[in-house]
Coordinates of C-alpha atoms in Angstrom, one line a residue:
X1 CA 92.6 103.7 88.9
X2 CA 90.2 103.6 91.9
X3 CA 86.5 103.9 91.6
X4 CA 84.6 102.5 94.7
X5 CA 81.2 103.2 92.6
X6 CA 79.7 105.2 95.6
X7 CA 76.9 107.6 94.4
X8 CA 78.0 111.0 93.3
X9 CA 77.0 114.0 95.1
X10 CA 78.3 117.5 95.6
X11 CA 78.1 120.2 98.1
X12 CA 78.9 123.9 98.9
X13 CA 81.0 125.5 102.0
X14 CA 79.6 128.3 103.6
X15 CA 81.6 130.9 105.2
X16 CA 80.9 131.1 109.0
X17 CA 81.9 134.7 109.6
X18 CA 79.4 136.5 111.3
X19 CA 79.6 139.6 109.2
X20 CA 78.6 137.9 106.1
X21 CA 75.6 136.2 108.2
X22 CA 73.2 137.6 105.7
X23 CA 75.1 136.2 102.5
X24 CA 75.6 133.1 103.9
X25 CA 71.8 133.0 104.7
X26 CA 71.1 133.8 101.2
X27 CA 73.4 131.1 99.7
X28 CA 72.6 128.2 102.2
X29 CA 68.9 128.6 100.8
X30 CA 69.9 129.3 97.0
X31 CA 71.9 126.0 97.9
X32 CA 69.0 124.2 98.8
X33 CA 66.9 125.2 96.4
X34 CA 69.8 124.1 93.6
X35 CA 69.3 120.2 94.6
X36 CA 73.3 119.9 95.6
X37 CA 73.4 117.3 98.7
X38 CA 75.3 119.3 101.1
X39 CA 75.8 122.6 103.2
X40 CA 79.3 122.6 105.0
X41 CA 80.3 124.4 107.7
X42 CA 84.1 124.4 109.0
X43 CA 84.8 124.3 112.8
X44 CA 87.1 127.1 114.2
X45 CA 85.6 127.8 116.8
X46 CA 88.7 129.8 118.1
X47 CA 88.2 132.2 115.5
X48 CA 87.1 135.2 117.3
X49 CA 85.2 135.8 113.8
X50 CA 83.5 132.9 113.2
X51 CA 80.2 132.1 114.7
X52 CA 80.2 128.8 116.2
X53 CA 79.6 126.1 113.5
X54 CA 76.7 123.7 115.3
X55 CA 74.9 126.9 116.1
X56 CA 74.6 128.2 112.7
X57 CA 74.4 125.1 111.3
X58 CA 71.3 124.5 113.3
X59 CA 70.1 128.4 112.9
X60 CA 70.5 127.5 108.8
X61 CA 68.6 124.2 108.9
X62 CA 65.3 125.8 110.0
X63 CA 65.4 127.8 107.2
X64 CA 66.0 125.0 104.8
X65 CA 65.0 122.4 103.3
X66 CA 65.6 119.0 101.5
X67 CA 69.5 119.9 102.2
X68 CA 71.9 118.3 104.6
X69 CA 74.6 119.8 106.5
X70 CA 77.6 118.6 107.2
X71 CA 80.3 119.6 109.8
X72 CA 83.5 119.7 107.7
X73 CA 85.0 119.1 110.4
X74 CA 83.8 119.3 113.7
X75 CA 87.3 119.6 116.0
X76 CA 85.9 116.5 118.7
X77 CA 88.7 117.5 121.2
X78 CA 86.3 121.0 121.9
X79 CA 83.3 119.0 121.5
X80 CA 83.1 116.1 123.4
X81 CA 82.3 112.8 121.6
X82 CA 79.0 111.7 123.5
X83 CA 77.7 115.4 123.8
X84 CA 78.3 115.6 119.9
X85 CA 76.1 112.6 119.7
X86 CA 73.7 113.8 121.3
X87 CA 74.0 117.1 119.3
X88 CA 73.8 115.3 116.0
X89 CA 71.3 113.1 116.9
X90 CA 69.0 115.7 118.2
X91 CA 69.4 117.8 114.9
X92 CA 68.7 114.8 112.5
X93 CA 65.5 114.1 114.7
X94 CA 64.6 117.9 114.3
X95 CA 65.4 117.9 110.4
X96 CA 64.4 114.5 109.3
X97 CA 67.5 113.3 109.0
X98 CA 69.9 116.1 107.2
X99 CA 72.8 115.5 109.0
X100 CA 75.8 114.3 108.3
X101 CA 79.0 114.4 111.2
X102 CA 82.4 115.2 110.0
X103 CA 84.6 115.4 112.6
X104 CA 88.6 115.4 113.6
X105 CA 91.2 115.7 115.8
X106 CA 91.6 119.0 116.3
X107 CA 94.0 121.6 113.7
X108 CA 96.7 122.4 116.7
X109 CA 97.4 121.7 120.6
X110 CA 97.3 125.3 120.2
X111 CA 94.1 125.8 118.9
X112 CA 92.8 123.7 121.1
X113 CA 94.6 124.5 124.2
X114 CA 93.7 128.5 123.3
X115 CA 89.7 127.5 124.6
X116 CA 90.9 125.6 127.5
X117 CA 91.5 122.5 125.9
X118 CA 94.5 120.1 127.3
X119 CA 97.7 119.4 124.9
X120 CA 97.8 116.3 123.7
X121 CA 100.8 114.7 122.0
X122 CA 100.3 113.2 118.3
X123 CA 99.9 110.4 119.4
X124 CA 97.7 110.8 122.5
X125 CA 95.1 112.9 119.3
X126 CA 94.7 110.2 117.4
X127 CA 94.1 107.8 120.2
X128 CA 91.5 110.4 121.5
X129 CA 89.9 110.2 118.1
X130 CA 90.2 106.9 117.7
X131 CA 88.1 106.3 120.6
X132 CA 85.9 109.1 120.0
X133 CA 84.8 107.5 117.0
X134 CA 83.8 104.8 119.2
X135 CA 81.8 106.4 121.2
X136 CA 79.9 108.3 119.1
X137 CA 78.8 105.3 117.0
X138 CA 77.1 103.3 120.0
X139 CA 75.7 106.8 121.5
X140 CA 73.9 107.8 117.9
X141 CA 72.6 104.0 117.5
X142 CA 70.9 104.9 120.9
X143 CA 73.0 102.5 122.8
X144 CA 74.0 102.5 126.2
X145 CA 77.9 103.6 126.5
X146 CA 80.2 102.2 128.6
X147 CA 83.9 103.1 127.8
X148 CA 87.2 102.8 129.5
X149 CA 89.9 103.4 126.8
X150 CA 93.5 105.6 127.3
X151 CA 91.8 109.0 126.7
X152 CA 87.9 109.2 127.6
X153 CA 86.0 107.1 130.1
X154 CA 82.4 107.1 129.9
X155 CA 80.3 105.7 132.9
X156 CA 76.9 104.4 131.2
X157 CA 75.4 107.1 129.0
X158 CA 71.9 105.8 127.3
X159 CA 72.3 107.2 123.4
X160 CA 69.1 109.2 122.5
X161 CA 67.4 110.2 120.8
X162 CA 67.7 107.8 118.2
X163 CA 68.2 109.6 114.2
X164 CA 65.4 108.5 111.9
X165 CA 68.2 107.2 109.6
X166 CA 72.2 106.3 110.5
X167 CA 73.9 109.4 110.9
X168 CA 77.1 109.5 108.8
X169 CA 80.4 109.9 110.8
X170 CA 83.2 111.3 108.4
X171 CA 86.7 111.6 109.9
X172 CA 89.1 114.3 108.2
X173 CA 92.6 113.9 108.2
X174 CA 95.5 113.4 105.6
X175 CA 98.4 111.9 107.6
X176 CA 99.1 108.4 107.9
X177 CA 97.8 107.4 111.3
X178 CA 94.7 108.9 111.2
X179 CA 93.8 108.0 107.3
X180 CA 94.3 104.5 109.5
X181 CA 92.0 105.5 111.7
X182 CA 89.3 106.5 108.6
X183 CA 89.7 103.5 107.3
X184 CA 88.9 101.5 110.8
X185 CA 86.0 103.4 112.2
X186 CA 84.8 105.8 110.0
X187 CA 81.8 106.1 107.5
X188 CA 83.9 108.1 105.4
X189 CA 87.1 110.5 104.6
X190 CA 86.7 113.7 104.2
X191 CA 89.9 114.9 102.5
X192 CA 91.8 118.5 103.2
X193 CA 91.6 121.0 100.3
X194 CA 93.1 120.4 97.0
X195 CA 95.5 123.1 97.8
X196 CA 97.0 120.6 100.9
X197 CA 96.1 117.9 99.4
X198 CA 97.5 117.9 95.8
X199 CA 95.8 115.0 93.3
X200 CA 98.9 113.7 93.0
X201 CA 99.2 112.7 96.2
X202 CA 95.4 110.9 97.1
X203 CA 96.3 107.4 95.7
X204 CA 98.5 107.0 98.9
X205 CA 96.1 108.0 101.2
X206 CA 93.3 106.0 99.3
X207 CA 95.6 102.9 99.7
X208 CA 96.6 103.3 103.6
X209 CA 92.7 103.7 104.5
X210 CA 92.2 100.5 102.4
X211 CA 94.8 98.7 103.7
X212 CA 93.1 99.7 107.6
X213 CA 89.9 99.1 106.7
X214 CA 90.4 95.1 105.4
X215 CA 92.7 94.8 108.2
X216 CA 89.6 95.4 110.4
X217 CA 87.4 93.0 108.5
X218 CA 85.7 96.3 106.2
X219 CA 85.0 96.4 102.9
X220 CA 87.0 100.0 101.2
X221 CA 84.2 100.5 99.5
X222 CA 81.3 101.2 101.6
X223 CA 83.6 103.8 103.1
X224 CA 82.7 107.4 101.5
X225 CA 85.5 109.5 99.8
X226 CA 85.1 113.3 99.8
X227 CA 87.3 116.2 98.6
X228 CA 87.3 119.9 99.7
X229 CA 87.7 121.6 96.1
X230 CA 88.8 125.3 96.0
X231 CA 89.1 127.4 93.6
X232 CA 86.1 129.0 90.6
X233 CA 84.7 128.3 87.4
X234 CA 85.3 130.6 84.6
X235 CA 88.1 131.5 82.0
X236 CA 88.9 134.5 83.7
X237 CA 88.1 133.8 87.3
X238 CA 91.8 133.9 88.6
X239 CA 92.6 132.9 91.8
X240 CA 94.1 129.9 93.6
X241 CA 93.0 126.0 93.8
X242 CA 90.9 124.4 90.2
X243 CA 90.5 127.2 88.2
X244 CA 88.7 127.1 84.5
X245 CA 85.9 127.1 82.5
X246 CA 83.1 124.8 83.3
X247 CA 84.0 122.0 81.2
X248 CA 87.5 122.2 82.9
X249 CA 85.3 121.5 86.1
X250 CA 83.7 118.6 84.5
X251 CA 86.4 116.8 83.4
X252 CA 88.7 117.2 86.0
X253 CA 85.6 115.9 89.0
X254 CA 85.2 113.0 86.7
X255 CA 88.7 112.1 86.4
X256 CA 88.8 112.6 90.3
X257 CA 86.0 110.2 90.9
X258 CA 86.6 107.6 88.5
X259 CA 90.9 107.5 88.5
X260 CA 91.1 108.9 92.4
X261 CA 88.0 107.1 94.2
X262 CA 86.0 110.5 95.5
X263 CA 82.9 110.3 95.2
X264 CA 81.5 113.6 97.0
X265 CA 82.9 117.5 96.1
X266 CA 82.9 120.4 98.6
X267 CA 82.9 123.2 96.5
X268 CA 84.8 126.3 98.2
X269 CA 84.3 129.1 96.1
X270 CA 87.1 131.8 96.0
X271 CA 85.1 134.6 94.3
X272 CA 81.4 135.8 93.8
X273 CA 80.0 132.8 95.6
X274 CA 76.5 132.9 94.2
X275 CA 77.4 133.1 90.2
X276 CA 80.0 130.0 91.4
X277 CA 76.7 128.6 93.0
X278 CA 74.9 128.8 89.7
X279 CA 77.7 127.4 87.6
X280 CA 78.3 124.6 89.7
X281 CA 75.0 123.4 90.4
X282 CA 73.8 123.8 86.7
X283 CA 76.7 123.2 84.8
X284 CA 79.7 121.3 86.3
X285 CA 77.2 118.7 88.9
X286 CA 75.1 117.4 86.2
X287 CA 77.8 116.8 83.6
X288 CA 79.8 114.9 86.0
X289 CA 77.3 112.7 87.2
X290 CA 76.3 112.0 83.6
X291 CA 80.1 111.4 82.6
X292 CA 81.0 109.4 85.6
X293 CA 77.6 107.5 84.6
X294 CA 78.8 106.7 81.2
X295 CA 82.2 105.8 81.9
X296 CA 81.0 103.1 84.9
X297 CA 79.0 101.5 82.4
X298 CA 81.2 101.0 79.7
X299 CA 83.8 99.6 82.3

């Protein structure tokens, strides 16, 4: 069992498609108004259908509040470490602070070659990331940035403007090296679905960004755990991913965070997003704070 007794908080993925714009409007600010943590946004940019994911994120946090946003993840091979900086920075000075960068390596060479991108091998990726990583932590601490490394150079950029808190960099991934790479430079993991990432098969993962992170002098756990869940809440719901009735919900997110170490949920729901919205925030976030509560204490 694995419980690195991190703070548990939930959040909700919006769909980026631009002809659901007025939905997803409606949602990010029934969202807000629910008290979950988080507002996701997924980074295809590639998809011909989706609206660019920093633009809408930042279109959606002026009409917010309270709520942060969260790239889940932004692909840093289209979006260069120090301009992403400098993106996230400027939004957490604009918001006061509601942002929170997840990013990765990119889904293909393909994708990424498709918008002009170069192809790079496996192995060049997670280099690239690696660095990245880097990068971005000295640029959003408002550092100056000099960096010679196998894939990015960086002659002397200042970092700036400076957050009014830390802001957060989450890496995604599931494979081996780059769970490494979580665990060396990263704030946090933000986990695939639980469709491609099966319960079963988190311990594993857990344990390789572990191992990294005390190789690198790091304590495990400071480093956030997060889990894209998708699937809906009700006996009848259907559909693929966790499917059930609330207390279903419940105990299976408590088991997750207390036997599997997550600590944060991304809820991606498959049907009727605002009645999932309602029944996630009011009846499956509470409980599972409460239960996770209870169980911590009487461990």
């Amino acid at each position: 069992m694995t419980d690195y007794h991190q703070p548990i908080t939930f959040g909700l993925s919006l769909d980026p498609s631009s002809e659901r714009l007025p939905e997803t409007r409606q949602l990010a600010n029934a969202a807000a108004a629910s008290g979950l943590a988080y507002l996701a946004v997924q980074d295809h940019a590639y998809q011909p259908g989706h609206l660019d994911s920093w633009t809408l994120i930042s279109h959606l946090s002026a009409e917010t509040d309270r709520i942060s946003f969260l790239t889940d993840v932004a692909d840093l091979q289209l979006r260069p470490p120090a301009m992403l900086a400098k993106a996230g920075a400027s939004l957490s000075v604009l918001t006061g602070g509601r942002v929170v960068l997840g990013v990765g390596g990119g889904p293909s060479s393909d994708a990424v070659a498709s918008m002009g991108g170069p192809r790079r091998s496996g192995a060049e990726t997670i280099t690239y990331t690696a660095e990245g990583l880097q990068i971005m932590r000295r640029a959003l601490a408002g550092d100056a940035v000099q960096y010679r490394g196998e894939q990015h150079t960086v002659e002397g950029y200042l970092g700036g403007p400076v957050p009014p808190t830390p802001v957060p960099l989450w890496l995604g991934g599931q494979r081996p090296r780059m769970l490494k790479v979580a665990g060396r430079y990263a704030d946090g993991w933000i986990s695939p679905l639980n469709i491609y990432v099966p319960p079963a098969e988190v311990p594993a993962r857990q344990q390789i960004i572990d191992d990294a992170a005390r190789a690198a002098g790091r304590d495990p756990t400071e480093i956030r755990r997060v889990y894209n869940v998708i699937g809906a809440i009700g006996p009848d719901s259907g559909g693929t991913g966790l499917v059930g009735d609330a207390r279903l919900w419940v105990d299976t997110l408590t088991r997750w965070a207390v036997d599997l170490g997550f600590d944060t949920f991304i809820f991606w729901p498959t049907t009727s997003p605002r009645a999932q919205l309602r029944a996630f925030a009011d009846r499956v976030a509470p409980a599972v704070r409460e239960q996770v509560r209870e169980i911590r204490e009487q461990r």
